[in-house]
XYZ file of C-alpha atoms in Angstrom:
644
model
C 26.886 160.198 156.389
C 24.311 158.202 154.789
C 24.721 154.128 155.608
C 25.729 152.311 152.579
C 24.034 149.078 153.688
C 20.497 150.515 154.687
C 19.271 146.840 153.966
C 22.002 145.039 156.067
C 20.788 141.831 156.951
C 16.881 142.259 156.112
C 15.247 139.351 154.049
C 13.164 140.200 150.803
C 11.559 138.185 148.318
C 11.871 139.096 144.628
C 9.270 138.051 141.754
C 10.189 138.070 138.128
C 13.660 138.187 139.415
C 15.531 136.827 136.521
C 15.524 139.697 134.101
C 14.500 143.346 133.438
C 13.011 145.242 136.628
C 13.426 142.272 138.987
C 16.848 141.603 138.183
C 17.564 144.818 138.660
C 16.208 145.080 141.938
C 18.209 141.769 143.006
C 20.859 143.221 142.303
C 20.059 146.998 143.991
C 18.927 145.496 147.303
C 22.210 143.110 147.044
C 24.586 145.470 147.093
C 23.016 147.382 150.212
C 23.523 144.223 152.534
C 20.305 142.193 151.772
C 19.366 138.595 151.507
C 17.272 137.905 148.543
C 15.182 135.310 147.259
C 14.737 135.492 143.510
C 11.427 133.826 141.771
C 11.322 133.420 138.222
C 9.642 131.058 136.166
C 12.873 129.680 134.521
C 15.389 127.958 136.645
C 18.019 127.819 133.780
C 17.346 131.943 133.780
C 17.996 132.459 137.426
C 21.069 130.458 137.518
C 22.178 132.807 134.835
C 21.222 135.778 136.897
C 23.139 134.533 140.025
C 26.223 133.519 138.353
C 25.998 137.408 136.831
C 25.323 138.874 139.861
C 28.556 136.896 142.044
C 30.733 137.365 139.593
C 30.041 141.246 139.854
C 29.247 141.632 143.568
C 31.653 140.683 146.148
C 30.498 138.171 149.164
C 26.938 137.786 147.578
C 26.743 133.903 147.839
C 25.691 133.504 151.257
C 23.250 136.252 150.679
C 21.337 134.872 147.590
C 19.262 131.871 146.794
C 16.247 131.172 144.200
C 13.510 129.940 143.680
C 11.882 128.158 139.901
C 8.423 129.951 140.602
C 5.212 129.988 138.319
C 3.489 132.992 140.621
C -0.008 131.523 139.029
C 0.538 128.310 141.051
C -0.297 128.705 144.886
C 2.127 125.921 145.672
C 4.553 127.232 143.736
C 4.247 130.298 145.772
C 4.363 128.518 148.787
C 7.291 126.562 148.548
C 9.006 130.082 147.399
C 8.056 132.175 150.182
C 8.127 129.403 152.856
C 11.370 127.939 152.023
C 12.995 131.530 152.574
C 11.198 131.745 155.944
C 13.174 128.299 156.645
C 16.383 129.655 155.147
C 16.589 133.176 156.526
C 13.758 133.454 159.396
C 10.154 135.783 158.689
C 10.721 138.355 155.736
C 11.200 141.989 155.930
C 9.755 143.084 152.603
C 8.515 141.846 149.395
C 8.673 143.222 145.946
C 5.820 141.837 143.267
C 7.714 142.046 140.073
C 6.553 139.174 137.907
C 4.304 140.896 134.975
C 2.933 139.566 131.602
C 1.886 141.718 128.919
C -0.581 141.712 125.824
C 0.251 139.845 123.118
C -1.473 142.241 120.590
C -3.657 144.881 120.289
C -6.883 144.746 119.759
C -10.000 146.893 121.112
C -11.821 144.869 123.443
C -14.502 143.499 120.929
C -12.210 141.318 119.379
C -9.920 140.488 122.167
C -9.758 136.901 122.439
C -10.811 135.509 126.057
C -8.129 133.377 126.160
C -5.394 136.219 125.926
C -7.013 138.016 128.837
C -6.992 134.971 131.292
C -3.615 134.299 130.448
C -2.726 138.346 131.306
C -4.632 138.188 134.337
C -3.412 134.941 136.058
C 0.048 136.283 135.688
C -0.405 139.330 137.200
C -3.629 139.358 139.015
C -3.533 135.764 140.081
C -0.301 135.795 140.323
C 0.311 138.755 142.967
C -2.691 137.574 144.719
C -0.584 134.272 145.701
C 2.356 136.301 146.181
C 0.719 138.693 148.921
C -1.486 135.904 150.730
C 1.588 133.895 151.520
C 3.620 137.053 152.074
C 1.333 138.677 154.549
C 1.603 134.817 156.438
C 5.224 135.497 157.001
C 6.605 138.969 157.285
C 7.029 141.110 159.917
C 5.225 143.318 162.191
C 6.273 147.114 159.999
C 7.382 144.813 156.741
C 7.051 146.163 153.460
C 5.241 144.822 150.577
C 5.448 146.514 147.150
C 3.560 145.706 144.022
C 4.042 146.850 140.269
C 1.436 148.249 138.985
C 1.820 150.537 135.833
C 0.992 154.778 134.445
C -2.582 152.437 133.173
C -3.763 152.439 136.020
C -4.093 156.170 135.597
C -4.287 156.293 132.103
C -5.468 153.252 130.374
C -5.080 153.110 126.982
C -7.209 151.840 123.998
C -6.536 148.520 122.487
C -4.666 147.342 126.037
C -7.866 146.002 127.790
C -6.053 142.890 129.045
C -2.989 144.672 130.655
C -5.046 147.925 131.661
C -7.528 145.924 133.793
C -5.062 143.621 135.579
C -3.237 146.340 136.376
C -6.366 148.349 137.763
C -6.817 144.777 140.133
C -3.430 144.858 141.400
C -4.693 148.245 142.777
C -7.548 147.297 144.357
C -5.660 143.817 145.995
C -2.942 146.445 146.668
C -5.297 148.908 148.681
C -7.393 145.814 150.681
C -3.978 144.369 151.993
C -2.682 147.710 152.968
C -5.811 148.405 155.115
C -5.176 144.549 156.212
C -1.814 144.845 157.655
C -2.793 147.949 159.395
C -5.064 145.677 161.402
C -2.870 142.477 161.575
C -0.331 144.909 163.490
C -2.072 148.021 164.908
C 1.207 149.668 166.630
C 3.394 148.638 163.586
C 1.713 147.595 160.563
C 2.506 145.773 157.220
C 2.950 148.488 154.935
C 1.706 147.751 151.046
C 2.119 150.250 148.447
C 1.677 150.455 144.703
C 4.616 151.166 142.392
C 3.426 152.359 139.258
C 5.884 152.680 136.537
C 5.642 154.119 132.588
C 7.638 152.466 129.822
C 10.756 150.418 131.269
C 13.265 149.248 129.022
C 13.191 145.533 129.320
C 12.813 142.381 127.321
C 8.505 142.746 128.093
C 8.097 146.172 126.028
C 10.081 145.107 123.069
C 8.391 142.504 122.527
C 6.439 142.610 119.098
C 2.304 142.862 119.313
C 0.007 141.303 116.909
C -2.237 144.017 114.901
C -5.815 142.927 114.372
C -6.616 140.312 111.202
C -3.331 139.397 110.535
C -2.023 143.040 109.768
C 1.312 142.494 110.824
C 3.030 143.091 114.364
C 4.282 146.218 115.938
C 6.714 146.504 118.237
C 7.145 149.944 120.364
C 10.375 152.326 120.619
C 11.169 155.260 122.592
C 10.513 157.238 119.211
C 6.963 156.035 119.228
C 5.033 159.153 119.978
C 5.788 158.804 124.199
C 3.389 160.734 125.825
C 5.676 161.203 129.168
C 7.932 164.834 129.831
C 10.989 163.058 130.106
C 10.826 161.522 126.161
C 12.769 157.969 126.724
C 12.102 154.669 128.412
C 12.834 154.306 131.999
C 15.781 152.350 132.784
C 15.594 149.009 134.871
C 17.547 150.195 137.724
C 15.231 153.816 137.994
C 12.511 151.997 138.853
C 14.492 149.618 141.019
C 15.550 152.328 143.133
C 12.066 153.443 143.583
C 11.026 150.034 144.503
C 13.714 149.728 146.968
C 12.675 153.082 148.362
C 9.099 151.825 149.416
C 10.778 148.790 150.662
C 13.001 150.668 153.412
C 12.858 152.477 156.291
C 12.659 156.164 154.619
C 9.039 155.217 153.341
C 8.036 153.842 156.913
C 5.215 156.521 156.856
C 3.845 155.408 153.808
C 1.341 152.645 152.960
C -1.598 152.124 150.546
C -0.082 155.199 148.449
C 0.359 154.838 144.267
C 3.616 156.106 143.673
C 3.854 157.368 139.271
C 7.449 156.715 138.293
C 6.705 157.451 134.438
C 8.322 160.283 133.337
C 5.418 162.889 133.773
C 3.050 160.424 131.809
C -0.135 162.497 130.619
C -3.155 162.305 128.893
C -3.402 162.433 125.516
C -5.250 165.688 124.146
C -6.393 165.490 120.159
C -7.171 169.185 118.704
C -7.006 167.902 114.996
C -7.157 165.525 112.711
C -7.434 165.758 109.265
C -7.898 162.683 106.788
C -7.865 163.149 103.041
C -10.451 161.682 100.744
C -8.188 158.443 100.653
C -9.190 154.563 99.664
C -7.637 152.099 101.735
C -8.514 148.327 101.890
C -9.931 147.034 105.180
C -6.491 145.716 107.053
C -4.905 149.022 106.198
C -7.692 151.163 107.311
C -7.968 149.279 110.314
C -4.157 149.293 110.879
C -4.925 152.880 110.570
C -7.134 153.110 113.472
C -5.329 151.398 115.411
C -2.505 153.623 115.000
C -4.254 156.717 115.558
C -5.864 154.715 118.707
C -2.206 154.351 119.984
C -1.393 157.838 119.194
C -4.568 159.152 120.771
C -3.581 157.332 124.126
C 0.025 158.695 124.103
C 0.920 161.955 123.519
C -0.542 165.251 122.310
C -0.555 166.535 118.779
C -1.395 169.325 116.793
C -2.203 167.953 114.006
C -2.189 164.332 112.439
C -2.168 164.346 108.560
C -2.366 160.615 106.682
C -1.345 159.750 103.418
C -1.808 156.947 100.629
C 1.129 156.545 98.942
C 1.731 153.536 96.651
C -0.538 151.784 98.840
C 0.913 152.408 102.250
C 0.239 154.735 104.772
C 2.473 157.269 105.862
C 1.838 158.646 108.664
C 2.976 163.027 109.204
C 2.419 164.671 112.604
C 2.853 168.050 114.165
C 3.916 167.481 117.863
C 2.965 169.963 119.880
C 5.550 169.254 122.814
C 9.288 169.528 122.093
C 11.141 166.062 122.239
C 13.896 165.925 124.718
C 15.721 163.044 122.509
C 19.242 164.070 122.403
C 20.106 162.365 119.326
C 17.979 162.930 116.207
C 17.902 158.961 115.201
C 18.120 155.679 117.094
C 22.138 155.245 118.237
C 23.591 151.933 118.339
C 26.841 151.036 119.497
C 28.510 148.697 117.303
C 31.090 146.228 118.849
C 32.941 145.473 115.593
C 36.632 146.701 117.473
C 35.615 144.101 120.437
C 37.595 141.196 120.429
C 40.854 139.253 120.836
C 43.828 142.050 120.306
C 46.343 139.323 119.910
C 44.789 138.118 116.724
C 43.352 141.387 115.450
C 45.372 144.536 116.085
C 42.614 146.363 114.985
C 40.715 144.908 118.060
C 40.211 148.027 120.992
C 38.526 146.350 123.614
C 39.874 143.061 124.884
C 39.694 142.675 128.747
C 36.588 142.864 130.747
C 37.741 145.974 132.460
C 38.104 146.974 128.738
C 34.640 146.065 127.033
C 33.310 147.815 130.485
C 34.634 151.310 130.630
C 33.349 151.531 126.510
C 29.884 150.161 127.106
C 29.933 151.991 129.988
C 29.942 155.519 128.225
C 27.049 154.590 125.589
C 25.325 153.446 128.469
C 25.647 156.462 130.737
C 24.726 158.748 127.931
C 21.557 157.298 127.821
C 21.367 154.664 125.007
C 21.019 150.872 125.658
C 21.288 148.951 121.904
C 24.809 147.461 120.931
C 25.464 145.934 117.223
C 28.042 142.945 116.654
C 28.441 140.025 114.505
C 29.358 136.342 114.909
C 32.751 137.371 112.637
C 33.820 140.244 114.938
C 36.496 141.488 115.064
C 37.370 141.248 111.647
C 40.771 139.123 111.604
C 39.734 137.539 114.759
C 35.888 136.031 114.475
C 33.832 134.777 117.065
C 35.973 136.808 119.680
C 33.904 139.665 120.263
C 30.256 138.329 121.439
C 31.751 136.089 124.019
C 33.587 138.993 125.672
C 30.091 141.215 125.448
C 28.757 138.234 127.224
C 31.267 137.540 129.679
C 30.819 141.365 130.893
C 26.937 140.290 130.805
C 26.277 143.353 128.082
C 22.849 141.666 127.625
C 21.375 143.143 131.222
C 21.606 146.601 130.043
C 21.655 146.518 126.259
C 19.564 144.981 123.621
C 22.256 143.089 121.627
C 21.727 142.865 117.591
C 23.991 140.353 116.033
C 24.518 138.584 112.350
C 25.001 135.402 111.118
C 28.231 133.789 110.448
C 28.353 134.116 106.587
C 31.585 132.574 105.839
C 29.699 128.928 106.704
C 26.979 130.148 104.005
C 23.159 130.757 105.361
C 21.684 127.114 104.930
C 18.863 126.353 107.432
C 20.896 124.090 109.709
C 23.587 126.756 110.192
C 21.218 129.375 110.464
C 19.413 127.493 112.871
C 22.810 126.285 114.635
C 24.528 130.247 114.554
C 21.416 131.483 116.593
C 21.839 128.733 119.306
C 25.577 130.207 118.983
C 24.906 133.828 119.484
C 22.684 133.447 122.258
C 25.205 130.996 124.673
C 28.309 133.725 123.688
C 26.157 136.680 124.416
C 24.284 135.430 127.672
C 21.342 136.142 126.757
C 17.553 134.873 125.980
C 16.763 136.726 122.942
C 18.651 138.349 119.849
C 17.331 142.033 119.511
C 17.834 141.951 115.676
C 19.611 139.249 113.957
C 20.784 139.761 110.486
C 21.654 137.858 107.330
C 24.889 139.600 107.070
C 25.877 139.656 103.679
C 24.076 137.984 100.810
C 24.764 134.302 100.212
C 23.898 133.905 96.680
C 25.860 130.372 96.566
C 22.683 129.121 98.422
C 19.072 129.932 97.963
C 17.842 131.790 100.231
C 14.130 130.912 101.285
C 15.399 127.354 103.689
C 17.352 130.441 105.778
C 14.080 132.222 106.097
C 12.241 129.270 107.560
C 15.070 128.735 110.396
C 14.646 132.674 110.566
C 10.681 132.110 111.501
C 11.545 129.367 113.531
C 13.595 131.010 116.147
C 10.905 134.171 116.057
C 8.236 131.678 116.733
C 10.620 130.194 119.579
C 11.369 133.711 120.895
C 15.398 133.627 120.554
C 14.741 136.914 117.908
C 12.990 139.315 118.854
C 13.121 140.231 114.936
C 15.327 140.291 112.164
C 16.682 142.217 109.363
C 19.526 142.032 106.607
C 22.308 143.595 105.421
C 24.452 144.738 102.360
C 21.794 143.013 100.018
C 20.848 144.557 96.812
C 17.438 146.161 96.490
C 15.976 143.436 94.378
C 17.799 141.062 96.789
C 15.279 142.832 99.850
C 12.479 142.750 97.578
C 12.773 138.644 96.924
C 13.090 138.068 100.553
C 9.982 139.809 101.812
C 7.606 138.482 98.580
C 9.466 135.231 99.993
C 8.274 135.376 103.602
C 4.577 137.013 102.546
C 4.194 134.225 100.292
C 5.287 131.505 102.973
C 3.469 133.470 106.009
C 7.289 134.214 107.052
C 7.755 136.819 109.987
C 9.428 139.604 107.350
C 12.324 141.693 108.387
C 12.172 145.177 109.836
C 15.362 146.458 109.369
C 18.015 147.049 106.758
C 21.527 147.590 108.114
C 24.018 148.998 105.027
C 26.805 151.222 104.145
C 25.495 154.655 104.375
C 27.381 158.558 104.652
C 27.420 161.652 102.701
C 29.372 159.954 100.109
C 27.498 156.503 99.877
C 23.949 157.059 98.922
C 23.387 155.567 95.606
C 20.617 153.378 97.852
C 18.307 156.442 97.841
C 17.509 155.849 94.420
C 17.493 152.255 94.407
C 16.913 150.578 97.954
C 15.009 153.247 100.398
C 11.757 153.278 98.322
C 11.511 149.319 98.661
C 12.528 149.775 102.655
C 9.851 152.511 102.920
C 7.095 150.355 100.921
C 7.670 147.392 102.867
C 8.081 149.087 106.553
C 11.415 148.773 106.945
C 14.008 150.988 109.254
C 17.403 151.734 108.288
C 20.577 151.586 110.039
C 23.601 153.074 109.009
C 27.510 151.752 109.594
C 30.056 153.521 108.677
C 28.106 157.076 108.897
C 31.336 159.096 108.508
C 32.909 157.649 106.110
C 35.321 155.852 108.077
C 37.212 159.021 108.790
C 37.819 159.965 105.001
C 37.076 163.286 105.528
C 39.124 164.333 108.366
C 41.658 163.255 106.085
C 42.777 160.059 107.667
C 43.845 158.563 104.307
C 46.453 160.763 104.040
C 48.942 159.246 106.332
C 47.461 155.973 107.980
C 47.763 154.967 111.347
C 49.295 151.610 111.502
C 46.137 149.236 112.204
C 44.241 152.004 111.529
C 40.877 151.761 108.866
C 42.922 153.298 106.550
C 46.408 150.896 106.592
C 46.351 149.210 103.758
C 48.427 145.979 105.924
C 45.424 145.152 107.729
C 42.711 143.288 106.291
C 40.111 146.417 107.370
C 42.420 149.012 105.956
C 42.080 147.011 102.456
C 38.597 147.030 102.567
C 37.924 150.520 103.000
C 40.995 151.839 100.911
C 39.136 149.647 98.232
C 35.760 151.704 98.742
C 37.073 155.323 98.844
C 40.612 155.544 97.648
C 39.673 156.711 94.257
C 41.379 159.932 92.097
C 37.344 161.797 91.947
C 36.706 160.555 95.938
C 39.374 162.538 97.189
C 39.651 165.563 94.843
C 35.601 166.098 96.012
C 36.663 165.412 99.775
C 39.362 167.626 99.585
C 37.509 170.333 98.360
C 34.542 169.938 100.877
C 37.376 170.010 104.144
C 38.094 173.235 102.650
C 34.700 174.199 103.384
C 34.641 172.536 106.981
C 37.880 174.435 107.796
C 36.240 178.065 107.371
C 33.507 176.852 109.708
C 36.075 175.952 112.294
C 34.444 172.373 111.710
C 36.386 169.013 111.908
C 35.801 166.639 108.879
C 35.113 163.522 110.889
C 32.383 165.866 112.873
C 30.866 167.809 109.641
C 30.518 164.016 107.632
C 28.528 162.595 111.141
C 26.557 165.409 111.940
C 25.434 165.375 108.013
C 24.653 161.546 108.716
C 22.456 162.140 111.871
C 20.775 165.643 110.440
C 20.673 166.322 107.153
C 20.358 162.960 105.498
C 17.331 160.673 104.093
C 17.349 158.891 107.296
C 14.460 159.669 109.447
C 13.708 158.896 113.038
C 9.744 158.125 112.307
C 10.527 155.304 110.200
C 12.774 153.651 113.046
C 16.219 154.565 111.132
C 19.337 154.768 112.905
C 22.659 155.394 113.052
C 25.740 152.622 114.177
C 29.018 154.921 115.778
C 31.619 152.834 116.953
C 35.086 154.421 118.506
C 38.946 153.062 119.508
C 38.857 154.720 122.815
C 36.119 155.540 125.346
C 36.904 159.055 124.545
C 36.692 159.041 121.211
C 33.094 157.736 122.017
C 32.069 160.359 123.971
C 33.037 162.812 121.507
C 31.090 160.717 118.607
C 27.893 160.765 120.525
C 28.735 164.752 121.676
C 28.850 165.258 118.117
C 25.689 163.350 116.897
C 23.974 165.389 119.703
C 25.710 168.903 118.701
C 22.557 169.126 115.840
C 22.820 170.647 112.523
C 25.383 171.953 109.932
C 25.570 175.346 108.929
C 24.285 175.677 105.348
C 27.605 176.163 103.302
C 28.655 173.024 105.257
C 25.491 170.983 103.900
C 26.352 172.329 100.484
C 29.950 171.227 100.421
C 29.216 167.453 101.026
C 26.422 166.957 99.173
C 28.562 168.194 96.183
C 30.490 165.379 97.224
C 27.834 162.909 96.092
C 27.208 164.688 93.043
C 31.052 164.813 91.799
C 31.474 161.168 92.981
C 28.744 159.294 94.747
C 28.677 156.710 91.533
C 31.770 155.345 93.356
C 30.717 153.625 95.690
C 28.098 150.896 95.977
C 25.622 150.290 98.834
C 25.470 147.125 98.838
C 28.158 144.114 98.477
């Protein structure tokens, strides 16, 4: 029988131990008997990450202590590495986590000196103090492991910074392995490279600056990954690899690169066609840059580019099948999270609760959750503290809104972001809307406090919801003409029944660069015929609050003589409405995975969320199926409005 504590006992240091990959590790190595001393830069961060990790992990508090670290300072180091030796006694194995990436992208002729030192005394300086003070104080057959990344094997244009101090941490990685060999002849230091692909933390989310002001990008699983297994590698994969090279099953290994990318490979261009096309210089170097990206990160067949009212629209031929289960981004959205005395429409109250239905989306392979600062719905502010108190935010990015019932001035903008991030635990907002419009205010002083808090880093971006298209269009001329950071996503009201924004909202969302994401995608149950005799606190009982609403939207006489006729249609396919309305969502809609869209699928039962995400995943409709609910939107789609 395998020995559940294989690190019983054994005393490793952990860099960039707060969040993300290090974190992770802390928390692997933990549970299998270790001591650990975490380094981070942020004290306030690793206090966080200890009071996480002993409320979830019995008897840790003898077993963990930290250490506020700047890895680019050697005394910082030092006092880090030292101080465990004083705590614990000489260290078994060390695991070089702390990273920085690139701030933008830019090929090496215009990349800025600055940005490079700053990349390389993070993580070249940085795990050069780490392994001079480690190799001082481990043990005769210790372990040292250092991150280094798939560029070291595959550097990619426009990353000069983070591809060369990566290549370093190779070589310092290869010199100290041949070093401890001859510190301890009969039982040597061992030192081995980790090299990871795309992980999904905090670091590869964060947005990059495009060359002369073009903009920022920020990367997603959908963006054209050039590794077999098509999704980001989760924190605790590449933990486990870690913690392999730092025990005893690796003991014949040292100075080895280990790839734990996904199959990462190089890219291949056959073709590339560009049509006789005028573009002004940002966009036509925006252009390069994105086939530069593309070029280093997957192989295609064929890349064709298009002008259309003066954007470019990228259309590509992949030549490798995508192993993406669900056609569109998922999100999880929390709305049904909250206090169930107050809200009997509430699902998931308890810890244990808000656990075992996070813990399905997050099993199947998806990692964003969606909530609000008024969730639930008759009992606000209830459901990001309990997201937070299960500490959602160390495996999910968390998009939440702003608290419109206080109206969006700049001071409670300002004030609700400060709010979201305390409740949900976390450092930064993944997406933080404007949740409905506030048109009792104007709305420019909410788009400064907006910049502000992307500036500080508590957004990671921002988008806006149930606004009218002109509405979207006044914002972003807003933020261009101020030098505001714009938004980049649009979450509305969106099914086979509700797409009156195709006509009116997509084209300014496609012009402008912005994703969709889509709540309510089956209609709220309306065609699986829920309407017709409401469960009490159900979305269709017209005695809660909920109910009201979305009786209000879709209990009409020409909405339900349409549904009815379309579940006629599901029936001879052996099809379930709730299932047909979905999978038309996820397959057969306007939405489309290249542009970012997505799709928001909540559930009142862990079950029922399996079988949401089983359906999303089933794929297409058969044709008659397609037919019957897009006659639904023909016969009544003036009903119901996009927007509020």
């Amino acid at each position: 029988m395998a020995n559940p504590y294989p690190f019983q006992d054994k005393v490793i240091v952990v860099s960039g131990a707060s969040r993300g990959t290090g974190l992770a590790l802390s928390r692997y190595l933990l549970v299998r008997g270790a001591k650990v001393s975490m380094a981070a830069t942020s004290e306030e961060n690793l206090k966080k990450a200890i009071a996480g990790i002993e409320q979830d992990i019995p008897d840790v508090k003898e077993r963990v202590i930290y250490f506020p670290t700047d890895v680019r300072n050697p005394d910082d180091v030092k006092a880090w590495i030292e101080g465990t030796v004083a705590k614990w006694g000489e260290l078994d194995g060390a695991a070089n986590v702390a990273a920085k990436m690139n701030k933008s992208i830019h090929p090496i002729e215009d990349l800025e000196l600055e940005e490079l030192k700053e990349v390389l005394d993070v993580n070249v300086i940085g795990t050069f103090n780490s392994i001079k003070y480690e190799m001082k104080n481990i043990k005769p057959g210790g372990s040292i492991v250092n991150c280094g990344s798939q560029q070291v094997k595959y550097a990619s244009g426009n990353m000069g910074a983070y591809a060369a101090s990566k290549n370093a941490i190779r070589g310092l990685s290869q010199s100290a392995a041949y070093e401890g060999g001859a510190k301890y002849p009969k039982n040597p230091i061992r030192v081995n490279l980790l090299c990871p692909g795309c992980i999904d933390t905090d670091m590869i989310r964060q947005p990059l600056h495009l060359p002369n002001g073009a903009g920022t990008w920020t990367m997603t699983e959908g963006d054209h990954l050039t590794s077999i297994i098509k999704r980001y590698s989760k924190p605790e994969e590449i933990a486990a690899s870690i913690a392999f090279l730092l025990g005893d099953e690796s003991r014949f290994m040292t100075k080895q690169e280990i790839y734990v990318d996904g199959g990462w490979m190089e890219a291949n261009y056959e073709t590339a066609r560009l049509g006789e096309v005028s573009l002004d210089e940002s966009k036509l170097q925006k252009l390069v840059l994105t086939l530069s990206v593309i070029g280093n990160s997957t192989s295609w067949q064929i890349c064709n580019i298009q002008v259309l009212e003066q954007d470019i629209y990228f259309q590509a031929q992949d030549m490798m099948t995508s192993t993406g289960k669900s056609p569109l981004k998922l999100i999880l959205g929390a709305a049904n999270v909250g206090d169930k005395e107050a809200d009997p429409w509430a699902r998931y109250d308890t810890p244990d609760e808000v656990k075992a239905f996070i813990n399905v989306f997050a099993k199947r392979g998806y990692t964003q959750l969606d909530t609000a600062a008024v969730y639930s719905p008759q009992a606000p502010y209830s459901s990001e503290p309990r997201l937070g108190t299960v500490n959602a935010g160390e495996r999910f990015s968390i998009d939440t809104k702003a608290d419109f019932m206080k109206g969006h001035t700049k001071e409670h903008i300002a004030h609700d972001i400060d709010n979201s991030l305390k409740h949900l635990k976390i450092n930064q907002i993944n997406v933080y809307y404007l949740h409905v419009p506030d048109r009792n205010n104007p709305v420019e002083p909410a788009l400064e406090a907006l910049n502000t808090a992307y500036k500080d880093g508590k957004i990671k971006t921002w988008g806006i919801s149930n606004f009218r298209a002109d509405e979207v269009q006044e914002v972003i001329d807003i933020c261009e003409k101020r030098g505001f950071v714009k938004p980049s996503v649009y979450q509305g009201h969106y099914n086979a029944l509700v797409r009156a924004g195709e006509k009116e909202l997509f084209p300014v969302l496609r012009k402008n660069g912005m994703a969709f994401y889509a709540y309510s995608p089956a209609a709220g149950g309306l065609f699986s015929g829920s309407h017709k005799n409401p469960a009490p606190n159900g979305r269709f009982d017209p005695a809660h609050k909920s109910g009201s609403i979305t009786n209000s939207l879709y209990i009409k006489p020409s909405v339900l003589g349409a549904v009815d006729k379309a579940i006629e249609v599901f029936a001879k396919h052996n099809i379930g409405g709730h299932a047909a309305a979905l999978r038309w969502t996820a397959h057969h809609s306007i939405l489309d995975k290249k542009y970012g869209d997505g799709l928001i699928i909540g559930a009142s039962s862990p079950q029922q969320l399996e079988n949401n995400v089983d359906t999303v995943e089933e794929g297409p409709l058969p044709e008659e199926v397609v037919a019957a609910l897009n006659a639904v939107y023909e016969e009544a789609g003036n009903e119901v409005s996009y927007h509020m």
